[in-house]
GROMACS .gro file of C-alpha atoms in nm:
model
  513
    1UNK     CA    1  26.992   0.883  16.302
    2UNK     CA    2  27.094   0.804  16.658
    3UNK     CA    3  27.444   0.763  16.790
    4UNK     CA    4  27.680   0.582  16.555
    5UNK     CA    5  28.042   0.597  16.442
    6UNK     CA    6  28.100   0.623  16.069
    7UNK     CA    7  28.425   0.431  16.109
    8UNK     CA    8  28.228   0.134  16.242
    9UNK     CA    9  28.023   0.142  15.924
   10UNK     CA   10  28.342   0.138  15.719
   11UNK     CA   11  28.451  -0.182  15.890
   12UNK     CA   12  28.114  -0.341  15.820
   13UNK     CA   13  28.095  -0.215  15.463
   14UNK     CA   14  28.206  -0.471  15.211
   15UNK     CA   15  28.106  -0.281  14.899
   16UNK     CA   16  28.419  -0.069  14.887
   17UNK     CA   17  28.449   0.288  14.766
   18UNK     CA   18  28.223   0.404  14.487
   19UNK     CA   19  28.197   0.707  14.270
   20UNK     CA   20  27.987   0.981  14.424
   21UNK     CA   21  27.909   1.150  14.098
   22UNK     CA   22  27.572   1.131  13.931
   23UNK     CA   23  27.404   1.209  13.606
   24UNK     CA   24  27.152   1.465  13.719
   25UNK     CA   25  26.963   1.602  14.016
   26UNK     CA   26  26.736   1.336  14.164
   27UNK     CA   27  26.933   1.049  14.006
   28UNK     CA   28  27.263   1.113  14.181
   29UNK     CA   29  27.445   0.799  14.291
   30UNK     CA   30  27.601   0.835  14.634
   31UNK     CA   31  27.890   0.657  14.794
   32UNK     CA   32  27.743   0.336  14.944
   33UNK     CA   33  27.820   0.457  15.298
   34UNK     CA   34  27.647   0.787  15.226
   35UNK     CA   35  27.338   0.594  15.118
   36UNK     CA   36  27.349   0.386  15.436
   37UNK     CA   37  27.389   0.691  15.658
   38UNK     CA   38  27.112   0.877  15.475
   39UNK     CA   39  26.883   0.574  15.511
   40UNK     CA   40  26.918   0.567  15.889
   41UNK     CA   41  26.624   0.706  16.089
   42UNK     CA   42  26.688   1.069  16.181
   43UNK     CA   43  26.593   1.187  16.528
   44UNK     CA   44  26.524   1.554  16.583
   45UNK     CA   45  26.820   1.705  16.764
   46UNK     CA   46  26.773   1.948  17.052
   47UNK     CA   47  26.956   2.277  17.079
   48UNK     CA   48  27.207   2.299  17.367
   49UNK     CA   49  27.115   2.666  17.396
   50UNK     CA   50  26.752   2.565  17.454
   51UNK     CA   51  26.846   2.312  17.723
   52UNK     CA   52  27.073   2.560  17.899
   53UNK     CA   53  26.793   2.815  17.894
   54UNK     CA   54  26.546   2.567  18.043
   55UNK     CA   55  26.787   2.490  18.327
   56UNK     CA   56  26.824   2.863  18.397
   57UNK     CA   57  26.445   2.893  18.403
   58UNK     CA   58  26.421   2.596  18.641
   59UNK     CA   59  26.679   2.754  18.873
   60UNK     CA   60  26.485   3.079  18.876
   61UNK     CA   61  26.152   2.908  18.951
   62UNK     CA   62  26.303   2.693  19.229
   63UNK     CA   63  26.461   2.991  19.405
   64UNK     CA   64  26.157   3.217  19.374
   65UNK     CA   65  25.930   2.932  19.482
   66UNK     CA   66  26.137   2.837  19.788
   67UNK     CA   67  26.179   3.196  19.904
   68UNK     CA   68  25.808   3.266  19.863
   69UNK     CA   69  25.686   2.945  20.025
   70UNK     CA   70  25.915   2.973  20.329
   71UNK     CA   71  25.796   3.331  20.374
   72UNK     CA   72  25.431   3.226  20.342
   73UNK     CA   73  25.458   2.941  20.596
   74UNK     CA   74  25.683   3.105  20.857
   75UNK     CA   75  25.699   3.483  20.821
   76UNK     CA   76  25.367   3.600  20.673
   77UNK     CA   77  25.152   3.769  20.937
   78UNK     CA   78  25.441   3.799  21.184
   79UNK     CA   79  25.614   4.107  21.036
   80UNK     CA   80  25.495   4.457  20.963
   81UNK     CA   81  25.709   4.503  20.655
   82UNK     CA   82  25.743   4.240  20.383
   83UNK     CA   83  25.953   4.464  20.157
   84UNK     CA   84  26.294   4.326  20.265
   85UNK     CA   85  26.178   3.975  20.174
   86UNK     CA   86  26.015   4.088  19.848
   87UNK     CA   87  26.343   4.248  19.745
   88UNK     CA   88  26.576   3.976  19.874
   89UNK     CA   89  26.418   3.678  19.698
   90UNK     CA   90  26.433   3.820  19.341
   91UNK     CA   91  26.784   3.954  19.401
   92UNK     CA   92  26.900   3.610  19.519
   93UNK     CA   93  26.740   3.450  19.212
   94UNK     CA   94  26.911   3.690  18.972
   95UNK     CA   95  27.237   3.665  19.165
   96UNK     CA   96  27.223   3.284  19.147
   97UNK     CA   97  27.199   3.296  18.767
   98UNK     CA   98  27.507   3.522  18.754
   99UNK     CA   99  27.708   3.311  19.001
  100UNK     CA  100  27.614   2.981  18.839
  101UNK     CA  101  27.700   3.122  18.497
  102UNK     CA  102  28.041   3.230  18.627
  103UNK     CA  103  28.094   2.877  18.759
  104UNK     CA  104  28.006   2.730  18.413
  105UNK     CA  105  27.711   2.535  18.551
  106UNK     CA  106  27.484   2.577  18.249
  107UNK     CA  107  27.691   2.418  17.974
  108UNK     CA  108  27.553   2.086  17.852
  109UNK     CA  109  27.887   1.917  17.917
  110UNK     CA  110  27.864   2.022  18.285
  111UNK     CA  111  27.509   1.889  18.309
  112UNK     CA  112  27.636   1.541  18.219
  113UNK     CA  113  27.845   1.527  18.541
  114UNK     CA  114  27.617   1.558  18.843
  115UNK     CA  115  27.889   1.507  19.108
  116UNK     CA  116  28.099   1.786  18.963
  117UNK     CA  117  27.814   2.032  18.934
  118UNK     CA  118  27.670   1.942  19.277
  119UNK     CA  119  27.987   2.066  19.445
  120UNK     CA  120  27.987   2.386  19.242
  121UNK     CA  121  27.614   2.445  19.299
  122UNK     CA  122  27.665   2.413  19.676
  123UNK     CA  123  27.968   2.642  19.663
  124UNK     CA  124  27.793   2.902  19.448
  125UNK     CA  125  27.475   2.895  19.661
  126UNK     CA  126  27.681   2.938  19.980
  127UNK     CA  127  27.882   3.225  19.834
  128UNK     CA  128  27.559   3.394  19.730
  129UNK     CA  129  27.416   3.378  20.084
  130UNK     CA  130  27.741   3.505  20.234
  131UNK     CA  131  27.715   3.801  19.999
  132UNK     CA  132  27.352   3.850  20.107
  133UNK     CA  133  27.455   3.851  20.474
  134UNK     CA  134  27.726   4.105  20.398
  135UNK     CA  135  27.468   4.320  20.220
  136UNK     CA  136  27.231   4.305  20.520
  137UNK     CA  137  27.518   4.408  20.747
  138UNK     CA  138  27.635   4.707  20.544
  139UNK     CA  139  27.278   4.825  20.476
  140UNK     CA  140  27.190   4.780  20.845
  141UNK     CA  141  26.874   4.581  20.769
  142UNK     CA  142  26.977   4.255  20.931
  143UNK     CA  143  26.727   4.299  21.214
  144UNK     CA  144  26.443   4.326  20.959
  145UNK     CA  145  26.502   3.978  20.815
  146UNK     CA  146  26.419   3.659  21.004
  147UNK     CA  147  26.724   3.439  21.064
  148UNK     CA  148  26.504   3.127  21.058
  149UNK     CA  149  26.362   3.233  20.720
  150UNK     CA  150  26.712   3.296  20.585
  151UNK     CA  151  26.843   2.960  20.711
  152UNK     CA  152  26.541   2.771  20.577
  153UNK     CA  153  26.570   2.956  20.245
  154UNK     CA  154  26.934   2.846  20.221
  155UNK     CA  155  26.884   2.484  20.327
  156UNK     CA  156  26.562   2.405  20.137
  157UNK     CA  157  26.685   2.598  19.835
  158UNK     CA  158  27.011   2.402  19.824
  159UNK     CA  159  26.832   2.067  19.850
  160UNK     CA  160  26.584   2.152  19.574
  161UNK     CA  161  26.853   2.300  19.347
  162UNK     CA  162  27.054   1.980  19.380
  163UNK     CA  163  26.741   1.772  19.312
  164UNK     CA  164  26.665   1.983  19.006
  165UNK     CA  165  27.023   1.945  18.877
  166UNK     CA  166  27.012   1.569  18.934
  167UNK     CA  167  26.694   1.553  18.726
  168UNK     CA  168  26.852   1.770  18.456
  169UNK     CA  169  27.163   1.550  18.451
  170UNK     CA  170  26.959   1.232  18.412
  171UNK     CA  171  26.759   1.387  18.128
  172UNK     CA  172  27.073   1.515  17.950
  173UNK     CA  173  27.245   1.178  17.982
  174UNK     CA  174  26.940   1.003  17.838
  175UNK     CA  175  26.920   1.251  17.549
  176UNK     CA  176  27.291   1.201  17.486
  177UNK     CA  177  27.251   0.823  17.466
  178UNK     CA  178  26.960   0.870  17.227
  179UNK     CA  179  27.173   1.090  17.003
  180UNK     CA  180  26.940   1.388  17.051
  181UNK     CA  181  27.219   1.627  17.153
  182UNK     CA  182  27.471   1.549  16.882
  183UNK     CA  183  27.545   1.794  16.603
  184UNK     CA  184  27.568   1.601  16.278
  185UNK     CA  185  27.868   1.744  16.101
  186UNK     CA  186  28.032   1.720  15.761
  187UNK     CA  187  28.387   1.827  15.681
  188UNK     CA  188  28.455   1.995  15.346
  189UNK     CA  189  28.811   1.949  15.225
  190UNK     CA  190  29.026   1.640  15.257
  191UNK     CA  191  29.401   1.599  15.274
  192UNK     CA  192  29.623   1.712  15.565
  193UNK     CA  193  29.404   2.012  15.655
  194UNK     CA  194  29.094   1.795  15.693
  195UNK     CA  195  29.286   1.532  15.888
  196UNK     CA  196  29.427   1.790  16.131
  197UNK     CA  197  29.085   1.943  16.185
  198UNK     CA  198  28.922   1.607  16.261
  199UNK     CA  199  29.201   1.517  16.505
  200UNK     CA  200  29.164   1.855  16.676
  201UNK     CA  201  28.787   1.809  16.709
  202UNK     CA  202  28.823   1.456  16.844
  203UNK     CA  203  29.065   1.584  17.108
  204UNK     CA  204  28.791   1.805  17.252
  205UNK     CA  205  28.558   1.677  17.523
  206UNK     CA  206  28.181   1.702  17.508
  207UNK     CA  207  28.152   1.907  17.189
  208UNK     CA  208  27.852   1.700  17.083
  209UNK     CA  209  27.987   1.678  16.727
  210UNK     CA  210  27.941   1.360  16.528
  211UNK     CA  211  28.135   1.365  16.203
  212UNK     CA  212  27.933   1.195  15.927
  213UNK     CA  213  28.198   1.212  15.658
  214UNK     CA  214  28.418   1.424  15.435
  215UNK     CA  215  28.327   1.590  15.106
  216UNK     CA  216  28.569   1.729  14.851
  217UNK     CA  217  28.546   1.828  14.486
  218UNK     CA  218  28.903   1.713  14.424
  219UNK     CA  219  28.961   1.360  14.301
  220UNK     CA  220  29.342   1.351  14.296
  221UNK     CA  221  29.607   1.255  14.551
  222UNK     CA  222  29.535   1.569  14.756
  223UNK     CA  223  29.202   1.418  14.859
  224UNK     CA  224  29.226   1.051  14.961
  225UNK     CA  225  28.924   0.825  15.012
  226UNK     CA  226  28.983   0.816  15.390
  227UNK     CA  227  29.061   1.121  15.603
  228UNK     CA  228  29.154   1.046  15.966
  229UNK     CA  229  28.948   0.729  15.936
  230UNK     CA  230  28.641   0.900  15.789
  231UNK     CA  231  28.528   0.829  15.431
  232UNK     CA  232  28.511   1.082  15.153
  233UNK     CA  233  28.143   1.057  15.064
  234UNK     CA  234  28.133   1.276  14.756
  235UNK     CA  235  28.148   1.625  14.613
  236UNK     CA  236  27.979   1.948  14.717
  237UNK     CA  237  27.685   1.868  14.489
  238UNK     CA  238  27.646   1.539  14.677
  239UNK     CA  239  27.670   1.723  15.009
  240UNK     CA  240  27.365   1.938  14.933
  241UNK     CA  241  27.141   1.633  14.888
  242UNK     CA  242  27.315   1.441  15.171
  243UNK     CA  243  27.258   1.733  15.410
  244UNK     CA  244  26.888   1.743  15.331
  245UNK     CA  245  26.837   1.370  15.375
  246UNK     CA  246  27.040   1.335  15.695
  247UNK     CA  247  26.942   1.675  15.841
  248UNK     CA  248  27.299   1.788  15.896
  249UNK     CA  249  27.348   2.057  16.159
  250UNK     CA  250  27.696   2.184  16.075
  251UNK     CA  251  27.941   2.202  15.786
  252UNK     CA  252  28.304   2.297  15.850
  253UNK     CA  253  28.533   2.406  15.568
  254UNK     CA  254  28.903   2.333  15.596
  255UNK     CA  255  28.992   2.541  15.291
  256UNK     CA  256  29.236   2.830  15.344
  257UNK     CA  257  29.097   3.182  15.312
  258UNK     CA  258  29.337   3.232  15.021
  259UNK     CA  259  29.130   2.984  14.817
  260UNK     CA  260  28.865   3.252  14.778
  261UNK     CA  261  28.725   3.154  14.438
  262UNK     CA  262  28.692   2.786  14.530
  263UNK     CA  263  28.540   2.872  14.866
  264UNK     CA  264  28.281   3.108  14.717
  265UNK     CA  265  28.184   2.854  14.452
  266UNK     CA  266  28.113   2.597  14.723
  267UNK     CA  267  27.930   2.841  14.949
  268UNK     CA  268  27.696   2.938  14.665
  269UNK     CA  269  27.578   2.577  14.658
  270UNK     CA  270  27.551   2.532  15.036
  271UNK     CA  271  27.399   2.859  15.156
  272UNK     CA  272  27.052   2.736  15.053
  273UNK     CA  273  27.063   2.480  15.336
  274UNK     CA  274  26.923   2.545  15.687
  275UNK     CA  275  27.254   2.465  15.857
  276UNK     CA  276  27.544   2.639  16.029
  277UNK     CA  277  27.851   2.682  15.810
  278UNK     CA  278  28.192   2.746  15.966
  279UNK     CA  279  28.543   2.801  15.829
  280UNK     CA  280  28.816   2.625  16.022
  281UNK     CA  281  29.083   2.864  16.152
  282UNK     CA  282  29.299   2.636  16.365
  283UNK     CA  283  29.570   2.601  16.098
  284UNK     CA  284  29.541   2.948  15.947
  285UNK     CA  285  29.843   3.175  15.977
  286UNK     CA  286  29.614   3.476  15.949
  287UNK     CA  287  29.507   3.578  16.299
  288UNK     CA  288  29.209   3.795  16.391
  289UNK     CA  289  29.106   3.938  16.724
  290UNK     CA  290  28.985   3.662  16.965
  291UNK     CA  291  28.630   3.799  16.950
  292UNK     CA  292  28.623   3.733  16.577
  293UNK     CA  293  28.619   3.358  16.638
  294UNK     CA  294  28.366   3.117  16.776
  295UNK     CA  295  28.492   2.796  16.926
  296UNK     CA  296  28.413   2.427  16.910
  297UNK     CA  297  28.577   2.324  17.235
  298UNK     CA  298  28.912   2.497  17.189
  299UNK     CA  299  28.912   2.480  16.808
  300UNK     CA  300  28.866   2.829  16.656
  301UNK     CA  301  28.629   2.870  16.360
  302UNK     CA  302  28.495   3.165  16.166
  303UNK     CA  303  28.118   3.194  16.134
  304UNK     CA  304  28.012   3.206  15.769
  305UNK     CA  305  27.638   3.130  15.782
  306UNK     CA  306  27.405   3.066  16.075
  307UNK     CA  307  27.088   2.865  16.060
  308UNK     CA  308  26.798   3.115  16.057
  309UNK     CA  309  26.536   3.106  16.333
  310UNK     CA  310  26.726   2.873  16.566
  311UNK     CA  311  26.734   2.786  16.936
  312UNK     CA  312  26.482   2.991  17.138
  313UNK     CA  313  26.358   3.165  16.824
  314UNK     CA  314  26.210   2.832  16.715
  315UNK     CA  315  26.019   2.805  17.043
  316UNK     CA  316  25.894   3.163  17.024
  317UNK     CA  317  25.774   3.121  16.665
  318UNK     CA  318  25.611   2.786  16.747
  319UNK     CA  319  25.418   2.935  17.039
  320UNK     CA  320  25.322   3.237  16.827
  321UNK     CA  321  25.191   3.011  16.551
  322UNK     CA  322  24.992   2.786  16.783
  323UNK     CA  323  24.837   3.064  16.993
  324UNK     CA  324  24.760   3.313  16.716
  325UNK     CA  325  24.672   3.034  16.472
  326UNK     CA  326  24.420   2.882  16.713
  327UNK     CA  327  24.260   3.222  16.779
  328UNK     CA  328  24.243   3.291  16.405
  329UNK     CA  329  24.090   2.950  16.339
  330UNK     CA  330  23.819   3.015  16.598
  331UNK     CA  331  23.751   3.369  16.478
  332UNK     CA  332  23.738   3.275  16.109
  333UNK     CA  333  23.544   2.949  16.150
  334UNK     CA  334  23.206   3.108  16.054
  335UNK     CA  335  23.361   3.240  15.731
  336UNK     CA  336  23.522   2.902  15.661
  337UNK     CA  337  23.192   2.720  15.718
  338UNK     CA  338  23.011   2.961  15.485
  339UNK     CA  339  23.282   2.917  15.221
  340UNK     CA  340  23.262   2.538  15.248
  341UNK     CA  341  22.887   2.551  15.190
  342UNK     CA  342  22.932   2.785  14.891
  343UNK     CA  343  23.195   2.561  14.733
  344UNK     CA  344  22.973   2.257  14.777
  345UNK     CA  345  22.668   2.428  14.623
  346UNK     CA  346  22.860   2.589  14.337
  347UNK     CA  347  23.006   2.277  14.174
  348UNK     CA  348  23.048   1.906  14.220
  349UNK     CA  349  23.354   1.769  14.393
  350UNK     CA  350  23.530   1.783  14.731
  351UNK     CA  351  23.530   2.102  14.936
  352UNK     CA  352  23.902   2.091  15.007
  353UNK     CA  353  24.183   2.071  14.755
  354UNK     CA  354  24.505   1.897  14.862
  355UNK     CA  355  24.833   1.966  14.690
  356UNK     CA  356  25.194   1.861  14.740
  357UNK     CA  357  25.431   2.152  14.783
  358UNK     CA  358  25.785   2.225  14.894
  359UNK     CA  359  25.819   2.279  15.269
  360UNK     CA  360  26.105   2.335  15.510
  361UNK     CA  361  26.437   2.198  15.382
  362UNK     CA  362  26.271   2.099  15.052
  363UNK     CA  363  26.054   1.837  15.225
  364UNK     CA  364  25.726   1.753  15.057
  365UNK     CA  365  25.421   1.867  15.250
  366UNK     CA  366  25.049   1.855  15.175
  367UNK     CA  367  24.868   2.188  15.200
  368UNK     CA  368  24.493   2.239  15.219
  369UNK     CA  369  24.286   2.491  15.024
  370UNK     CA  370  23.922   2.544  14.944
  371UNK     CA  371  23.866   2.400  14.598
  372UNK     CA  372  23.843   2.685  14.347
  373UNK     CA  373  23.860   2.492  14.018
  374UNK     CA  374  23.608   2.255  13.868
  375UNK     CA  375  23.693   1.912  14.007
  376UNK     CA  376  23.744   1.749  13.665
  377UNK     CA  377  23.987   2.029  13.575
  378UNK     CA  378  24.189   2.020  13.898
  379UNK     CA  379  24.563   2.060  13.848
  380UNK     CA  380  24.733   1.881  14.137
  381UNK     CA  381  25.081   1.926  13.989
  382UNK     CA  382  25.028   2.297  13.907
  383UNK     CA  383  25.146   2.227  13.555
  384UNK     CA  384  24.952   2.530  13.433
  385UNK     CA  385  24.912   2.847  13.638
  386UNK     CA  386  24.570   3.001  13.682
  387UNK     CA  387  24.537   3.307  13.460
  388UNK     CA  388  24.286   3.589  13.425
  389UNK     CA  389  23.940   3.464  13.320
  390UNK     CA  390  24.064   3.105  13.340
  391UNK     CA  391  23.768   2.879  13.245
  392UNK     CA  392  23.878   2.619  13.500
  393UNK     CA  393  23.791   2.851  13.792
  394UNK     CA  394  23.441   2.826  13.938
  395UNK     CA  395  23.225   3.127  14.021
  396UNK     CA  396  23.289   3.092  14.394
  397UNK     CA  397  23.650   3.005  14.320
  398UNK     CA  398  23.707   3.335  14.140
  399UNK     CA  399  23.599   3.529  14.449
  400UNK     CA  400  23.783   3.322  14.710
  401UNK     CA  401  24.103   3.327  14.504
  402UNK     CA  402  24.087   3.705  14.464
  403UNK     CA  403  24.040   3.752  14.838
  404UNK     CA  404  24.270   3.460  14.938
  405UNK     CA  405  23.985   3.302  15.136
  406UNK     CA  406  24.079   2.978  14.960
  407UNK     CA  407  24.398   2.972  15.173
  408UNK     CA  408  24.219   2.970  15.510
  409UNK     CA  409  24.215   2.588  15.552
  410UNK     CA  410  24.592   2.614  15.583
  411UNK     CA  411  24.529   2.728  15.939
  412UNK     CA  412  24.471   2.355  15.997
  413UNK     CA  413  24.824   2.294  15.867
  414UNK     CA  414  24.955   2.548  16.118
  415UNK     CA  415  24.761   2.444  16.427
  416UNK     CA  416  24.738   2.066  16.384
  417UNK     CA  417  25.000   1.946  16.135
  418UNK     CA  418  25.270   2.200  16.214
  419UNK     CA  419  25.418   2.188  15.862
  420UNK     CA  420  25.321   2.550  15.793
  421UNK     CA  421  25.377   2.871  15.985
  422UNK     CA  422  25.143   3.169  15.993
  423UNK     CA  423  25.412   3.385  15.834
  424UNK     CA  424  25.690   3.273  15.603
  425UNK     CA  425  25.772   3.223  15.236
  426UNK     CA  426  25.468   3.086  15.055
  427UNK     CA  427  25.499   2.713  14.969
  428UNK     CA  428  25.521   2.676  14.594
  429UNK     CA  429  25.383   2.389  14.393
  430UNK     CA  430  25.644   2.130  14.298
  431UNK     CA  431  25.623   2.183  13.922
  432UNK     CA  432  25.553   2.557  13.922
  433UNK     CA  433  25.718   2.755  13.641
  434UNK     CA  434  25.778   3.110  13.524
  435UNK     CA  435  25.813   3.167  13.150
  436UNK     CA  436  25.807   2.787  13.110
  437UNK     CA  437  26.116   2.750  13.330
  438UNK     CA  438  26.125   2.593  13.676
  439UNK     CA  439  26.163   2.848  13.953
  440UNK     CA  440  26.500   2.709  14.061
  441UNK     CA  441  26.627   2.759  13.706
  442UNK     CA  442  26.507   3.119  13.701
  443UNK     CA  443  26.635   3.235  14.041
  444UNK     CA  444  26.987   3.166  14.159
  445UNK     CA  445  26.969   3.026  14.513
  446UNK     CA  446  26.593   2.977  14.489
  447UNK     CA  447  26.588   2.695  14.746
  448UNK     CA  448  26.732   2.926  15.013
  449UNK     CA  449  26.373   3.033  15.074
  450UNK     CA  450  26.317   2.684  15.219
  451UNK     CA  451  26.559   2.743  15.506
  452UNK     CA  452  26.257   2.823  15.722
  453UNK     CA  453  25.907   2.679  15.749
  454UNK     CA  454  25.674   2.817  15.478
  455UNK     CA  455  25.379   3.036  15.576
  456UNK     CA  456  25.022   3.126  15.487
  457UNK     CA  457  25.124   3.486  15.426
  458UNK     CA  458  25.458   3.656  15.401
  459UNK     CA  459  25.669   3.962  15.333
  460UNK     CA  460  25.636   3.912  14.956
  461UNK     CA  461  25.255   3.883  14.974
  462UNK     CA  462  25.203   4.208  15.169
  463UNK     CA  463  25.413   4.387  14.906
  464UNK     CA  464  25.193   4.267  14.623
  465UNK     CA  465  25.402   3.974  14.500
  466UNK     CA  466  25.129   3.715  14.514
  467UNK     CA  467  24.921   3.527  14.260
  468UNK     CA  468  25.038   3.453  13.907
  469UNK     CA  469  25.411   3.443  13.835
  470UNK     CA  470  25.402   3.449  13.457
  471UNK     CA  471  25.731   3.639  13.420
  472UNK     CA  472  26.078   3.574  13.555
  473UNK     CA  473  26.086   3.916  13.718
  474UNK     CA  474  25.783   3.835  13.934
  475UNK     CA  475  25.933   3.520  14.084
  476UNK     CA  476  26.268   3.697  14.123
  477UNK     CA  477  26.108   3.977  14.324
  478UNK     CA  478  25.907   3.729  14.531
  479UNK     CA  479  26.218   3.533  14.626
  480UNK     CA  480  26.406   3.856  14.709
  481UNK     CA  481  26.131   3.947  14.956
  482UNK     CA  482  26.130   3.595  15.101
  483UNK     CA  483  26.505   3.608  15.164
  484UNK     CA  484  26.471   3.952  15.326
  485UNK     CA  485  26.216   3.805  15.565
  486UNK     CA  486  26.441   3.510  15.653
  487UNK     CA  487  26.738   3.736  15.725
  488UNK     CA  488  26.537   3.987  15.930
  489UNK     CA  489  26.285   3.769  16.113
  490UNK     CA  490  26.139   3.878  16.444
  491UNK     CA  491  25.808   3.828  16.623
  492UNK     CA  492  25.729   4.193  16.563
  493UNK     CA  493  25.787   4.146  16.189
  494UNK     CA  494  25.549   3.848  16.191
  495UNK     CA  495  25.289   4.054  16.377
  496UNK     CA  496  25.332   4.344  16.133
  497UNK     CA  497  25.284   4.113  15.833
  498UNK     CA  498  24.969   3.957  15.985
  499UNK     CA  499  24.818   4.299  16.054
  500UNK     CA  500  24.905   4.427  15.707
  501UNK     CA  501  24.784   4.117  15.520
  502UNK     CA  502  24.409   4.205  15.511
  503UNK     CA  503  24.484   4.554  15.379
  504UNK     CA  504  24.721   4.413  15.114
  505UNK     CA  505  24.452   4.168  15.000
  506UNK     CA  506  24.220   4.460  14.927
  507UNK     CA  507  24.474   4.693  14.763
  508UNK     CA  508  24.738   4.467  14.602
  509UNK     CA  509  24.546   4.188  14.433
  510UNK     CA  510  24.605   4.264  14.066
  511UNK     CA  511  24.798   3.936  14.016
  512UNK     CA  512  24.546   3.718  14.200
  513UNK     CA  513  24.306   3.535  13.968
   0.00000   0.00000   0.00000
């Protein structure tokens, strides 16, 4: 979406306010400004936590590298004991992280101001070496450490740390101008409370928030069309679709805690989204312990929902998928080649079957499978589920569906397309039904399973909830397992599910036809 100010759009908008209500899902008519904002190209935002972590890693590598290289070029071969150096360098690296953290040198807002952080980096680095000298003195090991090495370590280290921070500052400033560090935010609740919250947020420096608009279910005088200069773009129902299309990062409620019923009704609609949800506390008379709050600048908020698998977890899961997925693709390639040949020989038609399914954040993705139905009977919309002894299934198809070999081409989705994960909720066909009812009509909060990237296998599949979902109970239990996975994700859980999957395919396949 890039950097923009909604208030500038208001000035340019000549259409005037419009009703945000709509007739039904998929035909909802948005406020004209909401349509314009949603139509803007959306750039993937970067997590400040991720950037701060990368800077910490860069600091660590610079310090370890400088200490090691100075030792290798000047000290190595001239001393009998390298232990003091081997201990000092890692301790200085760890100490630098602690000192720099205490000096607030890792916050993204600090990285935007190189002059300010350069002074603090030099001060922190100097303090650290003074502490090291004091440690050498009290431990009586000063004569075991070369003064030239120590001076070179200090001087070269300071120069390279400043060069690294200059590079980081230039990168952060460029990302800021590109709008890659902003947190796209919507405010829920108009009136005085919403206006006060927006003013409080705007008074903060370098929060990275970009307010996209205000949403409120009320249509009376308590909720005007403009709140602190920002337009009211619609109701909570509109916000759900708006958030998906604009990839919102944050929603802040201004409702008082006393409005419990209204708040819960809204949260039931929004918790299916992969976003952070906060409750504003800056005007609340009810005060909790300071640790109960998180802060946007100096504005206190209460955490209601957090986006699952965020920040470094995204990186860890991405690396896990690429590494393990590539190894699996290599290891299973003979089986995939044999299956492709069998499918080709068994019946006419393409080897692979492509189908549109729901992916992360309800986005449409195309998944690959080995074709298991006769080509002239293929059901791209999944209007009718495959049942036991279904005449549409080929001879080879019956075997590969029972063993889930037909799913193996989805490793290509994982490794090359990146729209699937190895482990996650299974992507369902767009028109899939249970008892002739759409899944989202059967299960309350069904779309919450799309808060993470879908997977080839998952927690539901290893517990036997795979294959046909001909009853409402089956899809209910599958979604319950999917939500458990989302709330309890870890790399170890992914690894456990991958290890257990082959055994589950052999012992829990009664619903797979």
